[in-house]
Structures are given as C-alpha cells and as structure tokens.
Amino acid sequence: MARRTPIVVDCDPGHDDAVAILLALGSPEVELLGVTTTFGNCAVADATRNAQRVLALAGRSDVPVAVGAAGPIAGDADLGNYVHGTSGLDGPPLPEPQRPPIDEAAVEFLTRTLTSSPEAVTLVAIGPMTNIGLLLRDHPEVRNKVAEIIFMGGSTERGNHTPTAEFNTHADPEALDIVLRSGLPVRMVGLNLTHQALATPGVVERMSAMGHVVGRTCAEWMGFFGGSYNRIWEFEAPPVHDPCTIAAIIDPSVIEWREAFVVTELDGTWTRGTTVVDLFRRYPDQAANVSVAMTLDVERYWDLVLNSLDRLGAAS
Ligand code: BDR
Ligand code: CA
C-alpha cells in the first residue's frame, strides 16, 4: 500500500471537528498519531471528553488524546458553545470515553511525537491555533519534523464570529501570527472554501442511509449544527468546515489553491483576528507564505468524506 501521511489533529470538537476525526480514522491514506485538544467551541475539558467519545464511537480509543490550551496566548477564552451547544457536541448520545487522556500535555505530546517520528508529521489545526503556536515558540527544535501545518481558519472574504474575523483565527491571533511567520509550509482552509462544503439534505440522507451508528450519528450532528447555522447565519444547510483539511491531505486536487501573502490582524478596534490575504493584485509587495484554498470540488469532497465514514462505520 502507498505510504500513509502521519498526522496529528489539534481540535476543539465541535460537530465538524468530530467528522474530521472520523474522516481521518476511515481513510487509509492518513495515519492518525494522536489528537490534541484546545478550548474553542467549548471549554478544553469538554473538547477533550468529546474527542474521547468520538474515538470510542469509532472503536479507536487506542489513539492517544492529549489535553491542550484552556485559553489563548493573550486575553481571555471566547467560546463557541452558542454554535455547538452546552457540551460542545450536542445531539445524539455518544459512548463514554474508554480511556483517560494521556499524562502529557498537548505541547509535550507534540514535541515527543515529532522528535521520535522517523518522518516529518503534518499538523492539522482545526480549532484555535494556541497549541501549535506554543509548540513553535517554545520548541523550535521540532521545526524540521513538521511536514506542513494545514489549518481551518480565516477567510479571503468575510468572517463569522465578527463581521471580518473567522472564529478560530479570532480566538488566538497571536498564535496564528507565530505560525504565519514561521517560514514552514502552511495551507489555509478558510471560510471562503468551507462555505462550499454544505451538508445539504441529500448529503445528510446519504449519512442516514449508511445503516450504522457512525452514519446515523453524523446525520444527527448535522441536524444540530444545521439548526445553529440556520438560527445564527440563516444558512439553509451547515458548512462542514474542518474535514476539508483532512480531505486536502488525502487528495490535494479536491481543492484549487493559490499562493498568497497572508497575515493576521493583531490589533484593530473591529478587526482583531481577521486574516489579510493579498490575492487581488498581480504584483504584491510581499512574498507568498501560504497556500490558500479557493475552490472545492463539492461532489468529490462529499464522495470522499462519505465513503470514508461508511468504511469506518462498517468496520467498527
Ligand atoms: C470553525 O469554528 C468552529 O465553529 C468550527 O469547528 C470550525 O473549526 C469555523 O469557523
Ligand atoms: Ca473546529
């Protein structure tokens, strides 16, 4: 079999984070070395429990979970329970965690995993960037073991948590700034891309029709998540942001990319955490530092996601 891409998923589950974890577990193209958690959609303790429950649902409690940041590098934690519910993953019942989180904190786990890995590891950041920012700030020695950082966050256009800022980038701009200035390979999957990944009624029907608990659970998550998206943003169907990062690792051609100079606003009365993406000029002043996701092949994306979920659910 072809080489599997080793990844660590840094997340705040969260309905779309949960689907991203399941997608990684159902895809032979990637090897999930561990899950690190952060505050974000809920408090970090809830995000950790949710990650453990998702792994239990998939029958993969062997995957280590390490607890990460309770708040950002600067300022207070701003949580997303208003989207994801009281638990951070409201909706259908889930199995209890089968195993406690490991003794190492997220940054320690990442440091050890990168150092001991025979090959460079891809870091998938689908919550606030705090754990990854602290890793690069405090452990520069692991830089040469980072294959790339691919993150869901920001946008080339509008925000969602504020008029201009996306939730994850708004949650910890200082951490994002460390990553964007790191000189490492970075891919950004922002709202301009993920708003193309809508779980339409047809997609949800395909989840329900799988006939196993993984498919049914995903369908019910989409029900809760879709309700929030309709109530808050008047979307007809929820955008399933986070799995776009995993899909891009499995098959980079599912997304069209453009190289661009990207920074984040650290100040700004109204714009803190906004990504500034220099895409509109032919001759930008600054060299490109990020591959920016632009266009999603929607049909292929959902085929890829749903086939993986079905494979996972049939086997677990
Ligand atoms: C991002 O914020 C969270 O609500 C989602 O999990 C996703 O990572 C979208 O703005
Ligand atoms: Ca997330």
XYZ file of C-alpha atoms and ligand atoms in Angstrom:
327
model
C 0.000 0.000 0.000
C 1.079 3.575 -0.654
C 2.710 5.494 2.158
C 0.325 6.860 4.796
C 0.705 10.524 5.759
C 1.329 10.759 9.526
C -0.853 13.470 11.096
C -1.810 14.887 14.476
C -5.233 16.552 14.690
C -5.370 19.573 17.003
C -9.039 20.286 17.634
C -11.975 21.555 19.702
C -14.810 19.095 18.946
C -17.263 20.538 17.839
C -19.508 18.828 15.265
C -17.311 19.438 12.232
C -14.162 18.557 14.213
C -15.838 15.247 15.087
C -16.488 14.489 11.409
C -12.864 15.426 10.649
C -11.585 12.908 13.233
C -13.849 10.191 11.815
C -12.739 11.027 8.271
C -9.093 10.628 9.301
C -9.846 7.299 11.004
C -11.718 5.985 7.968
C -9.012 6.909 5.456
C -6.073 4.560 4.802
C -4.162 7.494 3.223
C -3.525 9.045 6.635
C -2.211 7.698 9.920
C -3.661 9.477 12.968
C -0.821 9.566 15.527
C -2.843 11.411 18.137
C -5.412 14.056 18.958
C -4.585 17.208 20.890
C -7.357 19.381 22.274
C -7.910 23.077 22.821
C -10.526 25.494 24.115
C -12.660 26.860 21.301
C -16.093 25.521 20.516
C -16.306 24.719 24.241
C -14.012 24.603 27.305
C -10.955 22.390 26.813
C -12.221 19.775 29.317
C -15.383 19.359 27.232
C -13.418 19.318 23.960
C -11.211 16.559 25.409
C -14.168 14.482 26.535
C -15.834 14.966 23.166
C -12.691 13.830 21.324
C -12.513 10.717 23.527
C -16.182 9.949 22.878
C -15.745 10.310 19.120
C -12.803 7.888 19.260
C -14.940 5.493 21.335
C -17.726 5.756 18.733
C -15.218 4.694 16.078
C -13.826 1.870 18.256
C -10.429 3.652 18.193
C -9.787 4.542 21.835
C -6.200 3.384 21.241
C -5.493 6.795 19.646
C -3.854 8.994 22.337
C -5.601 12.214 23.382
C -3.515 14.983 24.996
C -5.084 17.968 26.745
C -4.091 21.369 25.408
C -4.684 25.057 25.988
C -7.510 26.364 28.182
C -7.156 29.843 26.710
C -5.259 31.908 24.152
C -1.722 33.320 24.391
C -3.194 36.792 25.059
C -6.579 37.713 26.501
C -9.492 35.559 27.568
C -11.034 32.468 26.008
C -14.050 33.249 23.858
C -16.067 30.018 23.474
C -18.318 28.774 20.676
C -20.991 26.964 22.690
C -23.544 29.243 21.022
C -22.966 27.173 17.857
C -22.117 23.693 19.193
C -24.317 23.526 22.334
C -23.685 23.160 26.067
C -21.391 20.136 25.731
C -19.689 21.446 22.582
C -21.054 18.398 20.757
C -24.781 18.427 21.473
C -27.083 15.978 19.692
C -27.203 12.176 19.714
C -25.967 10.102 22.680
C -22.324 9.044 22.482
C -20.350 6.277 24.224
C -18.369 7.250 27.303
C -14.582 7.678 26.995
C -12.855 4.287 27.118
C -9.521 5.635 28.289
C -8.327 8.804 30.086
C -6.260 11.426 28.291
C -2.519 10.717 28.399
C -0.354 12.258 31.141
C 1.487 14.561 28.746
C 0.035 17.956 27.878
C -0.571 18.717 24.189
C 2.679 20.630 23.571
C 4.742 17.904 25.297
C 2.976 15.204 23.298
C 3.543 17.082 20.048
C 7.213 17.623 20.883
C 7.796 13.964 21.687
C 5.790 12.689 18.727
C 7.594 14.931 16.246
C 11.011 14.210 17.718
C 10.550 10.451 17.690
C 8.814 10.174 14.313
C 11.060 8.760 11.596
C 9.426 11.106 9.086
C 8.050 14.638 9.199
C 4.490 14.917 10.531
C 1.568 17.007 9.242
C -0.130 19.159 11.879
C -3.845 19.631 11.250
C -5.178 22.600 13.244
C -8.973 22.834 13.257
C -9.512 24.933 16.366
C -7.769 27.994 17.816
C -4.035 27.835 16.971
C -2.741 28.079 20.575
C -1.127 24.628 20.932
C 0.716 24.910 17.616
C 1.817 28.497 18.298
C 3.224 27.493 21.689
C 4.937 24.458 20.161
C 6.774 26.593 17.581
C 7.535 29.345 20.106
C 8.872 27.058 22.848
C 10.275 24.118 20.862
C 11.880 25.460 17.690
C 13.978 22.277 17.585
C 10.964 20.359 16.179
C 10.557 22.625 13.148
C 12.380 20.278 10.803
C 9.953 17.478 11.731
C 6.877 19.466 10.676
C 5.895 18.424 7.143
C 3.286 21.169 6.960
C 0.644 22.931 9.003
C -2.796 22.868 7.451
C -5.422 24.856 9.284
C -9.105 25.626 9.095
C -9.475 29.289 9.835
C -9.630 32.786 8.447
C -11.064 33.719 5.102
C -10.227 35.611 1.946
C -13.547 37.379 2.430
C -15.963 37.695 5.348
C -15.873 36.488 8.948
C -18.388 34.563 11.021
C -17.567 35.307 14.676
C -17.162 39.016 13.904
C -18.044 40.703 10.618
C -14.456 40.279 9.388
C -12.903 37.526 11.568
C -13.452 33.788 11.457
C -13.900 32.040 14.834
C -10.612 30.066 15.038
C -8.364 32.947 13.956
C -10.214 35.397 16.212
C -9.749 33.017 19.168
C -5.931 33.333 19.203
C -4.408 35.744 16.663
C -1.029 35.785 18.452
C -0.684 32.015 17.997
C -1.742 32.252 14.372
C 0.807 35.025 13.848
C 3.605 32.702 15.034
C 2.507 30.084 12.504
C 2.128 32.517 9.596
C 5.592 33.956 10.230
C 7.214 30.555 10.836
C 8.532 30.014 7.325
C 7.118 26.463 7.447
C 4.799 25.170 4.718
C 1.303 26.377 5.638
C -2.035 25.701 3.946
C -5.074 27.772 4.915
C -8.592 26.418 4.517
C -10.795 29.401 5.273
C -14.483 30.192 5.222
C -14.307 31.181 1.539
C -13.644 27.457 0.906
C -15.595 25.745 3.668
C -18.814 27.599 2.871
C -18.833 25.471 -0.298
C -18.887 22.267 1.835
C -22.570 22.327 2.730
C -24.233 19.273 4.271
C -27.345 19.524 2.099
C -30.398 17.309 2.782
C -29.036 14.934 0.108
C -25.713 14.586 1.966
C -27.448 14.028 5.305
C -29.703 11.422 3.697
C -26.625 9.557 2.464
C -25.273 9.555 6.047
C -28.540 8.192 7.481
C -28.797 5.571 4.740
C -25.444 4.003 5.715
C -27.336 1.962 8.281
C -24.698 2.042 11.025
C -24.178 4.118 14.123
C -21.368 6.237 12.628
C -23.558 7.339 9.698
C -26.622 7.923 11.896
C -24.604 9.915 14.438
C -23.096 12.157 11.733
C -26.573 12.755 10.289
C -27.886 13.773 13.711
C -24.865 16.023 14.334
C -25.666 17.773 11.057
C -29.200 18.291 12.354
C -27.971 20.105 15.464
C -25.212 22.017 13.647
C -27.576 22.926 10.815
C -30.072 24.299 13.333
C -27.384 26.632 14.728
C -26.334 27.741 11.261
C -29.906 28.481 10.317
C -30.661 30.349 13.558
C -27.472 32.449 13.632
C -26.467 32.925 9.983
C -29.621 31.974 8.034
C -27.830 29.157 6.179
C -30.114 26.553 4.588
C -27.505 23.827 5.256
C -24.457 23.784 7.567
C -20.934 24.266 6.176
C -18.831 21.321 7.353
C -15.574 23.231 7.708
C -12.976 21.089 9.446
C -12.984 17.860 7.354
C -11.899 19.968 4.338
C -8.367 19.936 5.831
C -8.241 16.139 6.050
C -9.741 15.798 2.556
C -6.986 18.100 1.262
C -4.325 15.778 2.709
C -5.967 12.660 1.298
C -6.433 14.237 -2.148
C -4.923 17.739 -2.646
C -6.692 18.029 -6.015
C -10.114 18.137 -4.332
C -9.286 21.829 -3.731
C -7.824 24.502 -6.013
C -5.106 26.511 -4.280
C -3.454 29.888 -4.741
C -0.204 31.072 -3.231
C -0.596 34.341 -1.307
C 0.858 36.545 1.370
C -1.288 36.091 4.499
C -1.066 37.899 7.842
C -3.467 38.328 10.713
C -4.679 41.498 12.361
C -3.461 41.605 15.984
C -4.978 44.973 16.868
C -7.847 46.716 15.147
C -10.851 48.054 17.009
C -13.165 45.860 14.959
C -10.840 43.545 13.036
C -8.698 41.575 15.541
C -8.093 38.045 14.270
C -9.004 38.885 10.675
C -6.804 37.263 8.045
C -5.461 39.722 5.480
C -4.932 37.808 2.227
C -3.154 39.560 -0.618
C -4.852 37.917 -3.598
C -6.189 40.764 -5.616
C -3.044 42.344 -7.019
C -0.857 40.973 -9.706
C 2.336 42.225 -8.062
C 2.027 42.007 -4.265
C 4.718 43.719 -2.141
C 5.366 40.634 -0.010
C 6.303 37.098 -0.993
C 3.631 34.411 -0.636
C 3.812 32.470 2.645
C 0.614 30.387 2.471
C -1.271 28.152 0.031
C -4.832 29.385 0.212
C -7.784 27.084 -0.522
C -10.027 28.680 -3.147
C -12.430 26.260 -4.861
C -13.814 22.939 -3.655
C -14.810 20.098 -5.942
C -18.008 19.623 -3.945
C -19.083 16.303 -5.412
C -15.683 14.689 -4.973
C -15.408 16.101 -1.459
C -18.623 14.502 -0.304
C -17.861 11.225 -2.068
C -14.505 11.119 -0.297
C -15.973 12.016 3.127
C -18.986 9.721 2.911
C -17.016 6.738 1.570
C -14.573 7.058 4.481
C -17.329 7.390 7.078
C -19.090 4.371 5.620
C -15.884 2.313 5.617
C -15.226 3.248 9.235
C -18.779 2.600 10.383
C -18.983 -0.771 8.627
C -15.744 -1.901 10.306
C -16.394 -0.602 13.845
C -14.604 26.907 12.830
O -15.120 27.267 14.120
C -15.804 26.173 14.692
O -17.150 26.502 14.906
C -15.693 25.024 13.740
O -15.380 23.847 14.457
C -14.606 25.403 12.780
O -13.346 24.909 13.181
C -15.433 27.579 11.754
O -15.373 28.971 11.873
Ca -13.112 23.291 14.983
